mmCIF file of C-alpha atoms in Angstrom:
data_model
loop_
_atom_site.group_PDB
_atom_site.id
_atom_site.type_symbol
_atom_site.label_atom_id
_atom_site.label_comp_id
_atom_site.label_asym_id
_atom_site.label_seq_id
_atom_site.Cartn_x
_atom_site.Cartn_y
_atom_site.Cartn_z
ATOM 1 C CA MET A 1 -21.744 25.835 -18.677
ATOM 2 C CA THR A 2 -18.696 25.109 -21.168
ATOM 3 C CA ASN A 3 -18.558 22.354 -23.501
ATOM 4 C CA PRO A 4 -16.880 19.290 -21.901
ATOM 5 C CA LYS A 5 -14.414 17.790 -24.164
ATOM 6 C CA ILE A 6 -13.829 14.319 -22.001
ATOM 7 C CA ILE A 7 -16.104 13.184 -19.282
ATOM 8 C CA ILE A 8 -15.021 10.903 -16.595
ATOM 9 C CA GLY A 9 -18.359 8.430 -14.928
ATOM 10 C CA ILE A 10 -17.738 6.778 -12.043
ATOM 11 C CA ASP A 11 -19.574 4.270 -9.992
ATOM 12 C CA PRO A 12 -18.117 4.381 -7.135
ATOM 13 C CA GLY A 13 -18.462 1.173 -4.350
ATOM 14 C CA THR A 14 -16.890 -0.262 -1.428
ATOM 15 C CA ARG A 15 -15.582 -3.376 -3.413
ATOM 16 C CA LEU A 16 -15.454 -2.635 -6.632
ATOM 17 C CA THR A 17 -16.161 1.603 -8.382
ATOM 18 C CA GLY A 18 -16.551 1.353 -12.313
ATOM 19 C CA TYR A 19 -14.895 3.765 -13.957
ATOM 20 C CA GLY A 20 -15.329 4.864 -18.127
ATOM 21 C CA ILE A 21 -13.865 7.824 -19.927
ATOM 22 C CA ILE A 22 -15.164 9.362 -23.171
ATOM 23 C CA GLU A 23 -14.381 12.052 -25.619
ATOM 24 C CA VAL A 24 -17.089 14.428 -27.014
ATOM 25 C CA VAL A 25 -16.609 14.725 -30.817
ATOM 26 C CA GLY A 26 -19.614 16.519 -31.824
ATOM 27 C CA SER A 27 -22.830 14.569 -30.794
ATOM 28 C CA GLU A 28 -20.568 11.136 -31.350
ATOM 29 C CA TYR A 29 -18.400 9.219 -28.417
ATOM 30 C CA ARG A 30 -15.311 8.017 -28.740
ATOM 31 C CA ILE A 31 -14.111 5.742 -26.121
ATOM 32 C CA LEU A 32 -11.071 6.407 -24.141
ATOM 33 C CA ASP A 33 -10.965 3.977 -21.367
ATOM 34 C CA TYR A 34 -12.835 1.411 -19.042
ATOM 35 C CA GLY A 35 -12.939 -0.618 -16.073
ATOM 36 C CA CYS A 36 -12.642 -1.531 -12.270
ATOM 37 C CA ILE A 37 -10.888 -0.186 -9.679
ATOM 38 C CA SER A 38 -11.402 -3.114 -7.067
ATOM 39 C CA PRO A 39 -8.347 -2.814 -3.933
ATOM 40 C CA PRO A 40 -8.025 -6.198 -2.401
ATOM 41 C CA PRO A 41 -10.565 -6.985 -0.084
ATOM 42 C CA LYS A 42 -8.230 -8.092 2.501
ATOM 43 C CA LEU A 43 -6.600 -4.575 2.934
ATOM 44 C CA LYS A 44 -8.050 -1.761 5.789
ATOM 45 C CA LEU A 45 -11.220 0.297 4.353
ATOM 46 C CA SER A 46 -8.833 3.229 4.814
ATOM 47 C CA ASP A 47 -6.230 1.684 2.427
ATOM 48 C CA ARG A 48 -8.293 0.494 0.328
ATOM 49 C CA TYR A 49 -9.814 4.501 0.094
ATOM 50 C CA LEU A 50 -6.568 5.493 -0.659
ATOM 51 C CA ILE A 51 -6.039 2.687 -3.285
ATOM 52 C CA LEU A 52 -9.268 4.089 -4.738
ATOM 53 C CA PHE A 53 -8.048 7.436 -4.805
ATOM 54 C CA ASN A 54 -5.062 7.201 -6.023
ATOM 55 C CA ALA A 55 -6.352 4.973 -9.262
ATOM 56 C CA ILE A 56 -8.865 8.033 -10.224
ATOM 57 C CA GLU A 57 -5.772 11.085 -9.397
ATOM 58 C CA GLU A 58 -3.987 8.384 -12.506
ATOM 59 C CA LEU A 59 -7.034 8.555 -14.780
ATOM 60 C CA ILE A 60 -7.594 11.893 -14.313
ATOM 61 C CA GLN A 61 -4.167 13.335 -14.943
ATOM 62 C CA LYS A 62 -3.851 10.580 -17.903
ATOM 63 C CA TYR A 63 -6.684 11.909 -19.945
ATOM 64 C CA ILE A 64 -7.571 14.914 -18.553
ATOM 65 C CA PRO A 65 -10.770 14.917 -18.183
ATOM 66 C CA GLN A 66 -13.087 18.319 -17.636
ATOM 67 C CA VAL A 67 -16.312 16.861 -15.744
ATOM 68 C CA LEU A 68 -16.783 14.003 -13.032
ATOM 69 C CA ALA A 69 -20.117 12.468 -13.459
ATOM 70 C CA VAL A 70 -21.581 10.380 -10.863
ATOM 71 C CA GLU A 71 -24.961 8.773 -9.732
ATOM 72 C CA THR A 72 -27.001 9.880 -7.099
ATOM 73 C CA GLN A 73 -27.598 7.338 -4.873
ATOM 74 C CA TYR A 74 -29.757 7.775 -2.429
ATOM 75 C CA VAL A 75 -31.650 4.796 -2.732
ATOM 76 C CA ASP A 76 -32.567 1.096 -1.336
ATOM 77 C CA LYS A 77 -29.330 1.689 1.042
ATOM 78 C CA ASN A 78 -29.107 0.634 4.898
ATOM 79 C CA VAL A 79 -27.297 3.441 6.755
ATOM 80 C CA GLN A 80 -24.310 1.774 7.644
ATOM 81 C CA SER A 81 -23.611 0.723 3.490
ATOM 82 C CA ALA A 82 -24.550 4.357 3.038
ATOM 83 C CA ILE A 83 -22.013 5.955 5.276
ATOM 84 C CA LYS A 84 -19.555 3.290 3.683
ATOM 85 C CA LEU A 85 -20.947 4.255 0.062
ATOM 86 C CA GLY A 86 -20.502 7.736 0.617
ATOM 87 C CA MET A 87 -17.228 7.124 1.632
ATOM 88 C CA ALA A 88 -16.377 5.990 -1.814
ATOM 89 C CA ARG A 89 -18.131 8.770 -3.189
ATOM 90 C CA GLY A 90 -16.087 11.565 -0.699
ATOM 91 C CA VAL A 91 -12.897 9.878 -2.034
ATOM 92 C CA ALA A 92 -13.937 10.020 -5.870
ATOM 93 C CA ILE A 93 -15.142 14.028 -5.368
ATOM 94 C CA ILE A 94 -11.940 14.993 -4.247
ATOM 95 C CA ALA A 95 -9.933 13.662 -7.072
ATOM 96 C CA ALA A 96 -11.811 15.312 -8.945
ATOM 97 C CA LYS A 97 -12.048 19.050 -7.240
ATOM 98 C CA ARG A 98 -8.330 18.692 -6.659
ATOM 99 C CA HIS A 99 -7.600 18.735 -10.817
ATOM 100 C CA GLY A 100 -10.356 21.481 -10.961
ATOM 101 C CA LEU A 101 -12.868 19.080 -12.518
ATOM 102 C CA ALA A 102 -16.826 19.760 -12.729
ATOM 103 C CA VAL A 103 -18.563 17.067 -10.459
ATOM 104 C CA PHE A 104 -22.609 16.332 -12.198
ATOM 105 C CA GLU A 105 -24.798 13.914 -10.574
ATOM 106 C CA TYR A 106 -27.281 11.837 -12.484
ATOM 107 C CA ALA A 107 -30.278 9.631 -11.158
ATOM 108 C CA PRO A 108 -29.983 6.450 -11.706
ATOM 109 C CA SER A 109 -32.998 6.425 -14.022
ATOM 110 C CA LYS A 110 -32.118 9.575 -15.983
ATOM 111 C CA VAL A 111 -28.876 7.823 -17.356
ATOM 112 C CA LYS A 112 -31.030 4.853 -17.915
ATOM 113 C CA LEU A 113 -33.414 7.034 -19.937
ATOM 114 C CA ALA A 114 -30.724 8.758 -21.638
ATOM 115 C CA VAL A 115 -28.558 5.156 -22.926
ATOM 116 C CA VAL A 116 -31.079 2.211 -23.319
ATOM 117 C CA GLY A 117 -34.548 5.428 -23.022
ATOM 118 C CA ASN A 118 -36.225 3.370 -20.596
ATOM 119 C CA GLY A 119 -36.145 4.610 -17.601
ATOM 120 C CA ARG A 120 -36.491 1.552 -15.743
ATOM 121 C CA ALA A 121 -33.685 -1.105 -17.854
ATOM 122 C CA GLY A 122 -31.951 -3.410 -16.489
ATOM 123 C CA LYS A 123 -28.416 -3.633 -15.819
ATOM 124 C CA SER A 124 -28.041 -5.913 -19.094
ATOM 125 C CA GLN A 125 -29.674 -3.695 -21.249
ATOM 126 C CA VAL A 126 -27.424 -1.189 -20.173
ATOM 127 C CA GLN A 127 -24.273 -3.113 -20.802
ATOM 128 C CA GLY A 128 -25.608 -3.864 -24.241
ATOM 129 C CA MET A 129 -26.207 -0.632 -25.444
ATOM 130 C CA ILE A 130 -23.056 1.239 -24.128
ATOM 131 C CA LYS A 131 -21.191 -1.910 -26.243
ATOM 132 C CA LEU A 132 -23.293 -0.548 -29.276
ATOM 133 C CA LEU A 133 -23.041 3.129 -28.659
ATOM 134 C CA LEU A 134 -19.247 3.065 -28.114
ATOM 135 C CA ASN A 135 -18.739 0.660 -30.865
ATOM 136 C CA LEU A 136 -16.658 -1.762 -28.028
ATOM 137 C CA SER A 137 -15.850 -5.232 -29.520
ATOM 138 C CA GLU A 138 -16.980 -7.129 -26.037
ATOM 139 C CA VAL A 139 -19.835 -5.786 -23.314
ATOM 140 C CA PRO A 140 -18.303 -3.858 -20.251
ATOM 141 C CA PRO A 141 -18.531 -5.075 -17.041
ATOM 142 C CA GLU A 142 -21.739 -3.846 -14.774
ATOM 143 C CA ASP A 143 -19.571 -1.314 -13.180
ATOM 144 C CA ALA A 144 -17.715 -0.259 -15.694
ATOM 145 C CA ALA A 145 -21.073 0.105 -18.071
ATOM 146 C CA ASP A 146 -22.737 2.560 -15.098
ATOM 147 C CA ALA A 147 -19.997 4.684 -15.597
ATOM 148 C CA LEU A 148 -19.665 4.551 -19.250
ATOM 149 C CA ALA A 149 -23.750 5.539 -19.098
ATOM 150 C CA LEU A 150 -22.870 8.416 -16.852
ATOM 151 C CA ALA A 151 -20.746 9.934 -18.758
ATOM 152 C CA ILE A 152 -22.623 9.525 -21.824
ATOM 153 C CA CYS A 153 -25.742 10.989 -19.846
ATOM 154 C CA HIS A 154 -23.798 14.378 -19.056
ATOM 155 C CA ALA A 155 -22.431 14.166 -22.246
ATOM 156 C CA GLN A 156 -26.501 14.489 -23.793
ATOM 157 C CA SER A 157 -27.621 16.817 -20.824
ATOM 158 C CA TYR A 158 -24.931 19.110 -22.269
ATOM 159 C CA ASN A 159 -26.133 18.461 -26.184
ATOM 160 C CA SER A 160 -29.560 18.992 -25.265
ATOM 161 C CA LEU A 161 -28.738 22.749 -24.541
ATOM 162 C CA ILE A 162 -31.209 21.976 -21.684
ATOM 163 C CA PRO A 163 -29.553 24.211 -18.444
ATOM 164 C CA CYS A 164 -28.036 21.448 -16.347
ATOM 165 C CA ASN A 165 -28.885 21.611 -12.109
ATOM 166 C CA CYS A 166 -27.546 18.659 -11.316
ATOM 167 C CA GLU A 167 -23.694 20.618 -10.659
ATOM 168 C CA ILE A 168 -23.014 19.632 -7.225
ATOM 169 C CA MET B 1 1.035 0.280 17.250
ATOM 170 C CA THR B 2 3.948 2.322 18.160
ATOM 171 C CA ASN B 3 3.207 5.215 20.923
ATOM 172 C CA PRO B 4 1.395 7.978 18.992
ATOM 173 C CA LYS B 5 2.494 11.534 19.952
ATOM 174 C CA ILE B 6 0.498 13.623 17.948
ATOM 175 C CA ILE B 7 -3.058 12.450 17.194
ATOM 176 C CA ILE B 8 -5.691 14.127 15.655
ATOM 177 C CA GLY B 9 -9.806 13.902 16.180
ATOM 178 C CA ILE B 10 -11.974 15.113 13.302
ATOM 179 C CA ASP B 11 -15.463 14.988 14.189
ATOM 180 C CA PRO B 12 -16.698 15.688 10.260
ATOM 181 C CA GLY B 13 -20.369 17.127 9.128
ATOM 182 C CA THR B 14 -21.721 17.872 6.077
ATOM 183 C CA ARG B 15 -21.895 22.033 7.735
ATOM 184 C CA LEU B 16 -19.291 21.718 10.360
ATOM 185 C CA THR B 17 -16.531 19.518 11.225
ATOM 186 C CA GLY B 18 -14.656 19.968 14.608
ATOM 187 C CA TYR B 19 -10.804 19.200 15.215
ATOM 188 C CA GLY B 20 -8.868 18.744 17.983
ATOM 189 C CA ILE B 21 -4.650 18.080 18.086
ATOM 190 C CA ILE B 22 -3.289 16.661 21.475
ATOM 191 C CA GLU B 23 0.278 15.641 21.798
ATOM 192 C CA VAL B 24 0.840 12.866 24.982
ATOM 193 C CA VAL B 25 3.457 13.573 26.961
ATOM 194 C CA GLY B 26 3.390 10.301 29.332
ATOM 195 C CA SER B 27 0.012 10.170 30.859
ATOM 196 C CA GLU B 28 -0.593 14.112 30.619
ATOM 197 C CA TYR B 29 -1.921 15.027 27.274
ATOM 198 C CA ARG B 30 -1.006 19.101 26.258
ATOM 199 C CA ILE B 31 -3.572 20.709 23.373
ATOM 200 C CA LEU B 32 -2.128 21.565 20.111
ATOM 201 C CA ASP B 33 -4.952 23.104 18.256
ATOM 202 C CA TYR B 34 -8.781 23.071 18.128
ATOM 203 C CA GLY B 35 -11.534 24.195 16.545
ATOM 204 C CA CYS B 36 -14.203 24.210 13.492
ATOM 205 C CA ILE B 37 -14.039 24.304 10.047
ATOM 206 C CA SER B 38 -17.491 25.659 8.464
ATOM 207 C CA PRO B 39 -16.938 26.150 4.406
ATOM 208 C CA PRO B 40 -19.781 28.953 3.662
ATOM 209 C CA PRO B 41 -22.847 27.196 2.775
ATOM 210 C CA LYS B 42 -23.807 28.893 -0.370
ATOM 211 C CA LEU B 43 -21.131 27.092 -2.161
ATOM 212 C CA LYS B 44 -21.529 23.947 -3.714
ATOM 213 C CA LEU B 45 -21.301 20.489 -2.387
ATOM 214 C CA SER B 46 -17.854 19.637 -4.436
ATOM 215 C CA ASP B 47 -16.563 22.822 -3.289
ATOM 216 C CA ARG B 48 -17.410 22.842 0.275
ATOM 217 C CA TYR B 49 -16.272 19.465 0.415
ATOM 218 C CA LEU B 50 -12.222 20.697 -1.181
ATOM 219 C CA ILE B 51 -11.951 23.167 1.184
ATOM 220 C CA LEU B 52 -12.724 20.779 4.362
ATOM 221 C CA PHE B 53 -9.716 18.514 2.477
ATOM 222 C CA ASN B 54 -7.728 21.179 2.025
ATOM 223 C CA ALA B 55 -8.408 23.181 5.826
ATOM 224 C CA ILE B 56 -7.691 19.316 6.820
ATOM 225 C CA GLU B 57 -4.308 18.783 5.157
ATOM 226 C CA GLU B 58 -2.859 21.847 6.309
ATOM 227 C CA LEU B 59 -3.873 20.684 10.080
ATOM 228 C CA ILE B 60 -2.108 17.549 8.825
ATOM 229 C CA GLN B 61 1.040 19.373 7.667
ATOM 230 C CA LYS B 62 0.978 22.180 10.310
ATOM 231 C CA TYR B 63 1.267 19.446 13.317
ATOM 232 C CA ILE B 64 2.526 16.115 11.732
ATOM 233 C CA PRO B 65 0.002 13.559 13.325
ATOM 234 C CA GLN B 66 0.400 10.297 13.254
ATOM 235 C CA VAL B 67 -2.558 8.920 14.029
ATOM 236 C CA LEU B 68 -6.213 9.940 13.053
ATOM 237 C CA ALA B 69 -9.368 9.535 14.874
ATOM 238 C CA VAL B 70 -12.978 9.337 13.848
ATOM 239 C CA GLU B 71 -16.487 8.405 15.240
ATOM 240 C CA THR B 72 -18.186 4.661 14.385
ATOM 241 C CA GLN B 73 -21.419 7.165 13.400
ATOM 242 C CA TYR B 74 -23.679 4.569 12.099
ATOM 243 C CA VAL B 75 -26.205 6.044 14.279
ATOM 244 C CA ASP B 76 -29.680 8.031 14.316
ATOM 245 C CA LYS B 77 -29.191 8.898 10.524
ATOM 246 C CA ASN B 78 -31.847 8.689 7.309
ATOM 247 C CA VAL B 79 -29.780 7.209 4.011
ATOM 248 C CA GLN B 80 -29.519 10.665 2.199
ATOM 249 C CA SER B 81 -27.892 12.352 6.003
ATOM 250 C CA ALA B 82 -25.670 9.321 6.320
ATOM 251 C CA ILE B 83 -24.473 9.565 2.564
ATOM 252 C CA LYS B 84 -23.267 12.840 2.868
ATOM 253 C CA LEU B 85 -21.782 12.274 6.144
ATOM 254 C CA GLY B 86 -19.798 9.554 4.712
ATOM 255 C CA MET B 87 -18.809 11.914 1.993
ATOM 256 C CA ALA B 88 -17.003 14.011 4.323
ATOM 257 C CA ARG B 89 -16.054 11.464 6.534
ATOM 258 C CA GLY B 90 -14.340 9.712 3.375
ATOM 259 C CA VAL B 91 -12.621 13.362 2.611
ATOM 260 C CA ALA B 92 -10.900 13.261 6.251
ATOM 261 C CA ILE B 93 -9.649 10.053 5.950
ATOM 262 C CA ILE B 94 -7.950 10.459 2.108
ATOM 263 C CA ALA B 95 -6.741 13.703 3.999
ATOM 264 C CA ALA B 96 -4.978 11.591 6.557
ATOM 265 C CA LYS B 97 -3.743 8.681 4.535
ATOM 266 C CA ARG B 98 -2.093 10.279 1.566
ATOM 267 C CA HIS B 99 0.028 11.418 4.835
ATOM 268 C CA GLY B 100 0.490 7.953 6.249
ATOM 269 C CA LEU B 101 -1.585 8.761 9.296
ATOM 270 C CA ALA B 102 -3.281 5.583 10.761
ATOM 271 C CA VAL B 103 -6.701 5.601 11.094
ATOM 272 C CA PHE B 104 -8.760 4.659 14.292
ATOM 273 C CA GLU B 105 -12.313 4.735 15.331
ATOM 274 C CA TYR B 106 -14.188 4.864 18.019
ATOM 275 C CA ALA B 107 -18.003 4.414 19.165
ATOM 276 C CA PRO B 108 -19.595 7.628 20.452
ATOM 277 C CA SER B 109 -20.534 5.667 23.883
ATOM 278 C CA LYS B 110 -16.922 4.297 23.951
ATOM 279 C CA VAL B 111 -15.419 8.122 23.531
ATOM 280 C CA LYS B 112 -17.994 9.532 26.159
ATOM 281 C CA LEU B 113 -16.973 6.752 28.567
ATOM 282 C CA ALA B 114 -12.828 7.460 28.227
ATOM 283 C CA VAL B 115 -13.545 11.277 28.482
ATOM 284 C CA VAL B 116 -16.507 11.679 31.215
ATOM 285 C CA GLY B 117 -16.579 7.822 32.846
ATOM 286 C CA ASN B 118 -20.015 7.803 31.533
ATOM 287 C CA GLY B 119 -20.858 5.971 27.662
ATOM 288 C CA ARG B 120 -24.781 8.390 28.085
ATOM 289 C CA ALA B 121 -22.944 11.335 28.466
ATOM 290 C CA GLY B 122 -24.402 14.473 27.128
ATOM 291 C CA LYS B 123 -22.872 16.926 25.058
ATOM 292 C CA SER B 124 -22.242 19.564 27.988
ATOM 293 C CA GLN B 125 -20.701 16.900 30.338
ATOM 294 C CA VAL B 126 -18.057 16.198 27.277
ATOM 295 C CA GLN B 127 -17.421 19.553 26.533
ATOM 296 C CA GLY B 128 -16.463 20.552 30.241
ATOM 297 C CA MET B 129 -14.428 17.759 31.099
ATOM 298 C CA ILE B 130 -12.381 18.482 27.739
ATOM 299 C CA LYS B 131 -11.702 22.151 29.223
ATOM 300 C CA LEU B 132 -10.886 20.559 32.684
ATOM 301 C CA LEU B 133 -8.673 17.875 30.818
ATOM 302 C CA LEU B 134 -7.080 20.032 28.769
ATOM 303 C CA ASN B 135 -6.483 22.978 31.229
ATOM 304 C CA LEU B 136 -8.226 25.159 28.470
ATOM 305 C CA SER B 137 -9.230 29.015 28.930
ATOM 306 C CA GLU B 138 -13.397 28.512 27.865
ATOM 307 C CA VAL B 139 -15.272 25.728 26.641
ATOM 308 C CA PRO B 140 -14.892 24.111 23.597
ATOM 309 C CA PRO B 141 -17.493 24.730 21.040
ATOM 310 C CA GLU B 142 -19.722 21.602 20.578
ATOM 311 C CA ASP B 143 -18.157 19.715 17.581
ATOM 312 C CA ALA B 144 -14.219 20.654 18.829
ATOM 313 C CA ALA B 145 -14.761 18.823 21.962
ATOM 314 C CA ASP B 146 -16.235 16.065 20.481
ATOM 315 C CA ALA B 147 -13.112 15.701 18.022
ATOM 316 C CA LEU B 148 -10.698 16.704 21.227
ATOM 317 C CA ALA B 149 -12.559 13.954 23.295
ATOM 318 C CA LEU B 150 -11.479 11.213 20.130
ATOM 319 C CA ALA B 151 -7.976 11.940 20.926
ATOM 320 C CA ILE B 152 -8.194 11.486 24.164
ATOM 321 C CA CYS B 153 -10.337 8.311 24.037
ATOM 322 C CA HIS B 154 -7.115 7.192 21.234
ATOM 323 C CA ALA B 155 -4.688 8.351 23.732
ATOM 324 C CA GLN B 156 -6.380 6.077 26.397
ATOM 325 C CA SER B 157 -6.537 3.157 24.374
ATOM 326 C CA TYR B 158 -3.254 3.563 23.578
ATOM 327 C CA ASN B 159 -1.801 3.597 27.382
ATOM 328 C CA SER B 160 -4.072 1.168 28.640
ATOM 329 C CA LEU B 161 -2.091 -1.563 26.527
ATOM 330 C CA ILE B 162 -5.317 -3.401 25.703
ATOM 331 C CA PRO B 163 -4.629 -4.579 22.094
ATOM 332 C CA CYS B 164 -7.376 -2.127 19.736
ATOM 333 C CA ASN B 165 -8.856 -3.649 17.162
ATOM 334 C CA CYS B 166 -10.195 -0.351 15.948
ATOM 335 C CA GLU B 167 -7.852 0.275 13.131
ATOM 336 C CA ILE B 168 -9.384 1.140 9.690
#
């Protein structure tokens, strides 16, 4: 694969979707943007997905990333919430593919290992390391930190020169 | 809700997605199109979703339906397949919402009841009734018949004048 310069990580959820965008400069990472997309919960589910889609598309058009990194997300969910989560994930992937991004997925343990050095690290450890690695002035919200961790995990996979089979 | 003239039913799947489009003329239904979208299984998952999205968008642009009807699909799936199914469902819903369609969902038992008169009807019974109701020259494939049944179920819900709370 070609060297991705700009990576968007997305942690999709039915209520809150975290995003984080980094630029890879050599072995350094520069933060471009991060935050959470939270469509009003009173809206219809399909309207919330449309807001999510439009917000992700806007971020892609603004920062022109080459890669989307998402979590595998196959654990600890019941079937009903898995379908809803899958829908949010499908929305993010379609927004990316329509703009020609390659899509990679990583297991949560791999992301934690890449960022904290411990595949069983807690949420707050991930948040703390993200603040440190990206020289942020404040600790990012959980979902945004997870999204930034995904982006960093992908950058590390590339830099390690180990072939990555996680393109989906 | 306003009287939907053209309804698209979609039965999304990870391998095969059935679709069926009907026009409601009074209490009669006229078939406009039906079939299956089956992206090459050798392609990457994200590329298959993009093909699915583009195909649905093309159908919407061609027939200008006002409503998308999908199944609730919360049963008999494990978490991994539920996430993949949810992704295909999210792709269909986003394609619809981007073109201003309203999205309605119906439980499989309600669809079978509407079309066959029996909420526990088998696949072949649904196929047979769809052929009859729409004056088709041949029995439609299972997934296309399910999609057409969804569209008819929505049309009946409207015609019954019973308020429908299944808009999502």
